[in-house]
Coordinates of C-alpha atoms in Angstrom, one line a residue:
G1 CA -33.6 89.5 -3.3
L2 CA -36.6 91.6 -2.9
G3 CA -39.0 88.6 -3.5
E4 CA -37.3 86.6 -0.7
K5 CA -38.2 89.3 1.9
L6 CA -41.9 89.1 1.2
K7 CA -44.5 86.3 1.3
P8 CA -44.1 83.1 -0.8
G9 CA -46.8 84.4 -3.1
M10 CA -44.8 87.6 -3.8
A11 CA -41.7 85.6 -4.5
A12 CA -43.5 83.3 -6.8
I13 CA -45.0 86.3 -8.7
L14 CA -41.6 87.9 -9.0
A15 CA -40.1 84.6 -10.3
I16 CA -42.8 84.3 -12.9
V17 CA -42.4 87.9 -14.0
R18 CA -38.6 87.6 -14.1
E19 CA -38.6 84.3 -16.1
G20 CA -41.4 85.6 -18.4
D21 CA -39.2 88.6 -19.2
R22 CA -36.3 86.4 -20.0
L23 CA -38.2 84.0 -22.2
A24 CA -40.8 86.1 -23.9
A25 CA -40.1 87.6 -27.3
Q26 CA -42.5 90.2 -28.6
Q27 CA -44.4 87.8 -30.9
A28 CA -44.9 85.5 -27.9
M29 CA -47.0 88.1 -26.2
A30 CA -50.1 87.7 -28.4
D31 CA -53.6 87.9 -27.0
S32 CA -54.3 84.2 -27.6
P33 CA -52.2 81.7 -25.7
A34 CA -52.2 79.5 -28.7
K35 CA -50.5 82.2 -30.7
S36 CA -47.8 82.5 -28.1
V37 CA -46.4 79.1 -29.1
A38 CA -43.5 79.3 -31.6
I39 CA -45.3 77.9 -34.6
V40 CA -42.8 76.8 -37.2
D41 CA -45.1 75.6 -40.0
E42 CA -48.3 77.0 -41.3
G43 CA -50.0 73.7 -41.4
L44 CA -49.3 73.2 -37.7
K45 CA -50.6 76.7 -37.0
D46 CA -53.9 75.9 -38.7
A47 CA -54.2 72.5 -37.1
L48 CA -53.5 73.9 -33.7
A49 CA -56.1 76.7 -34.1
E50 CA -58.7 74.1 -35.2
A51 CA -57.8 71.5 -32.5
A52 CA -57.9 74.1 -29.8
G53 CA -61.5 74.8 -30.8
K54 CA -60.5 78.4 -31.7
F55 CA -62.9 80.7 -29.8
N56 CA -66.4 79.6 -29.3
P57 CA -68.5 82.0 -31.5
D58 CA -71.1 82.2 -28.7
R59 CA -68.6 83.5 -26.2
T60 CA -66.1 85.6 -28.2
V61 CA -67.2 88.8 -26.5
L62 CA -67.5 87.3 -23.0
P63 CA -64.5 87.3 -20.7
I64 CA -63.6 84.2 -18.6
P65 CA -65.2 84.5 -15.2
D66 CA -62.3 84.3 -12.8
R67 CA -63.9 82.2 -10.2
T68 CA -60.9 82.4 -7.8
F69 CA -60.3 86.1 -7.9
G70 CA -63.7 87.5 -8.9
G71 CA -62.3 89.2 -12.0
T72 CA -61.7 88.3 -15.7
I73 CA -58.7 87.0 -17.4
G74 CA -59.6 86.5 -21.0
R75 CA -61.9 84.5 -23.3
T76 CA -63.3 81.1 -22.5
L77 CA -61.7 78.3 -24.5
D78 CA -63.0 74.7 -24.8
S79 CA -59.6 73.2 -24.1
D80 CA -56.1 74.2 -22.9
P81 CA -54.3 75.5 -26.1
I82 CA -50.9 74.9 -24.5
E83 CA -51.6 71.3 -23.8
E84 CA -52.9 71.0 -27.3
A85 CA -49.7 72.5 -28.6
R86 CA -47.7 70.0 -26.6
R87 CA -49.8 67.2 -28.3
Q88 CA -49.0 68.7 -31.7
W89 CA -45.3 68.8 -30.8
L90 CA -45.4 65.1 -29.9
A91 CA -47.4 64.3 -33.1
H92 CA -44.7 66.1 -35.2
G93 CA -41.9 64.1 -33.6
W94 CA -40.5 66.9 -31.4
T95 CA -40.7 64.6 -28.4
E96 CA -37.7 65.9 -26.5
A97 CA -38.8 69.5 -26.9
A98 CA -42.5 69.0 -26.1
D99 CA -42.4 69.4 -22.3
G100 CA -40.0 72.3 -22.5
M101 CA -42.1 74.1 -25.0
A102 CA -45.2 73.6 -22.8
A103 CA -43.3 74.8 -19.8
V104 CA -41.9 77.9 -21.5
T105 CA -45.2 78.8 -23.0
S106 CA -47.0 78.3 -19.7
I107 CA -44.5 80.7 -18.0
V108 CA -45.1 83.3 -20.7
R109 CA -48.9 82.9 -20.3
A110 CA -48.6 82.9 -16.5
Q111 CA -46.7 86.2 -16.7
Q112 CA -49.5 87.7 -18.7
I113 CA -52.1 86.6 -16.2
V114 CA -50.3 87.8 -13.1
L115 CA -49.3 91.1 -14.7
Q116 CA -52.9 91.7 -15.7
R117 CA -53.9 91.2 -12.1
I118 CA -51.1 93.3 -10.7
D119 CA -51.9 96.1 -13.1
A120 CA -55.6 96.0 -12.0
V121 CA -54.5 96.6 -8.4
L122 CA -51.8 99.2 -9.1
R123 CA -53.5 101.3 -11.8
P124 CA -55.9 103.0 -9.4
L125 CA -52.8 104.0 -7.3
D126 CA -51.1 105.4 -10.4
L127 CA -48.3 102.9 -10.2
T128 CA -46.7 100.3 -12.4
F129 CA -45.1 97.2 -11.1
A130 CA -41.7 98.6 -11.9
R131 CA -42.3 101.8 -9.9
Y132 CA -43.9 99.8 -7.1
E133 CA -40.7 97.6 -6.9
I134 CA -38.5 100.7 -6.6
L135 CA -40.7 102.2 -3.8
T136 CA -40.8 98.9 -1.9
L137 CA -37.0 98.4 -2.3
L138 CA -36.3 101.9 -1.0
S139 CA -38.7 101.5 1.9
F140 CA -36.8 98.3 3.0
T141 CA -33.5 100.2 3.3
K142 CA -32.4 101.7 6.6
Q143 CA -31.9 105.2 5.2
G144 CA -34.7 105.0 2.6
A145 CA -32.2 105.7 -0.2
L146 CA -30.0 103.8 -2.6
P147 CA -27.6 104.7 -5.5
M148 CA -29.4 104.4 -8.8
T149 CA -26.9 101.9 -10.1
R150 CA -27.4 99.7 -7.0
M151 CA -31.2 99.7 -7.5
G152 CA -30.8 98.4 -11.1
A153 CA -28.6 95.5 -9.9
L154 CA -31.0 94.6 -7.1
L155 CA -34.1 94.8 -9.2
Q156 CA -32.3 93.1 -12.2
V157 CA -33.3 95.8 -14.7
H158 CA -31.4 98.0 -17.0
P159 CA -30.2 101.3 -15.6
T160 CA -32.2 103.2 -18.2
S161 CA -35.4 101.6 -16.9
V162 CA -34.5 102.6 -13.4
T163 CA -33.8 106.2 -14.5
S164 CA -37.2 106.3 -16.3
A165 CA -39.1 104.9 -13.4
V166 CA -37.4 107.3 -10.9
D167 CA -38.2 110.2 -13.2
R168 CA -41.9 109.4 -13.0
L169 CA -41.7 108.7 -9.2
E170 CA -40.0 112.0 -8.7
A171 CA -42.6 113.8 -10.6
Q172 CA -45.3 112.2 -8.5
G173 CA -43.5 113.3 -5.3
Y174 CA -42.7 109.7 -4.2
V175 CA -39.0 109.9 -4.7
E176 CA -36.3 112.6 -4.7
R177 CA -32.8 112.6 -6.1
L178 CA -30.0 113.4 -3.7
P179 CA -26.2 113.8 -4.1
H180 CA -24.2 110.9 -2.8
P181 CA -22.4 111.9 0.4
T182 CA -19.1 110.3 -0.6
D183 CA -19.2 109.8 -4.4
R184 CA -19.7 112.8 -6.6
R185 CA -20.4 110.7 -9.6
A186 CA -23.3 108.8 -7.9
V187 CA -26.9 109.9 -7.3
L188 CA -29.2 108.6 -4.6
A189 CA -32.9 107.9 -5.0
S190 CA -34.6 108.6 -1.7
I191 CA -38.2 107.8 -0.9
T192 CA -40.4 110.5 0.5
E193 CA -43.0 110.1 3.3
T194 CA -45.6 110.3 0.6
G195 CA -43.8 107.6 -1.3
R196 CA -43.7 105.4 1.8
A197 CA -47.5 105.8 2.3
R198 CA -48.2 104.9 -1.3
A199 CA -45.8 101.9 -1.2
L200 CA -47.6 100.6 1.9
A201 CA -51.0 101.1 0.3
A202 CA -49.9 99.3 -2.8
T203 CA -48.4 96.4 -0.8
T204 CA -51.5 96.0 1.3
A205 CA -53.6 95.8 -1.8
L206 CA -51.3 93.4 -3.6
N207 CA -51.0 91.2 -0.6
G208 CA -54.7 90.9 -0.3
Q209 CA -55.7 90.7 -3.9
V210 CA -52.7 88.9 -5.6
F211 CA -49.9 87.5 -3.4
E212 CA -52.2 85.7 -1.0
Q213 CA -54.7 84.7 -3.7
L214 CA -52.7 83.0 -6.4
G215 CA -55.3 80.3 -7.0
I216 CA -53.0 77.5 -6.0
T217 CA -52.3 76.0 -2.6
E218 CA -49.5 77.2 -0.3
H219 CA -47.6 74.0 -1.0
Q220 CA -48.0 74.5 -4.7
T221 CA -46.9 78.1 -4.4
N222 CA -43.7 77.0 -2.6
Q223 CA -43.1 74.3 -5.2
L224 CA -43.5 76.9 -8.0
R225 CA -41.1 79.3 -6.3
T226 CA -38.5 76.5 -5.8
V227 CA -38.7 75.3 -9.3
L228 CA -38.4 78.8 -10.8
R229 CA -35.6 79.7 -8.5
A230 CA -33.7 76.6 -9.8
L231 CA -34.4 77.7 -13.4
R232 CA -33.2 81.2 -12.7
A233 CA -30.1 80.0 -10.9
N234 CA -29.2 77.8 -13.8
A235 CA -29.6 80.7 -16.1
G236 CA -27.1 82.8 -14.0
D237 CA -29.8 85.1 -12.6
F238 CA -28.0 85.1 -9.3

């Protein structure tokens, strides 16, 4: 896949994003990690908020200093709310589900973190990650063009999403639609020279600021990629 052609950090990021998309329901994308846990009883919800220390009143308006990346990722908490949620799961007798709940919630939270960092890099380039993936995929092909339906399959997204992203890229002058040479029903998306330049600029920025700076060791990055690959394979992702 696309992630396998790039550095381990890129593959790990893609795996987190893919699995986050698979596991995250809308209500799991709340601002607070504690709220992203599937709370099933109001008493537990209150206990979790209290046990996690809520937000320190003295720091509610201050972002977390991201010591690894020189940015900010949210608000400072006194403890890990996901680990506290796991403790609550154990306390309520949901022992067999506790580790899975913590893993799933960690994936969802990790997706939020990496997408925030990716967006911070791509926004100045007027790109989203979805549009960046399309430009990068097209730049990897010999002819710089692919059928729209083929792109959806390779990027593992719905055809409607591909169409919407290509519409925007075409308006930006990064992609153009061309008739398929042998199939009248098919349409090719072809990257322009301007699109190639923008894809290269985005990749250079992402490599330096995200993919090479995950905040974990190279060994941990490869472990993460391997574990998520196994999870994706078990879910029929490829």
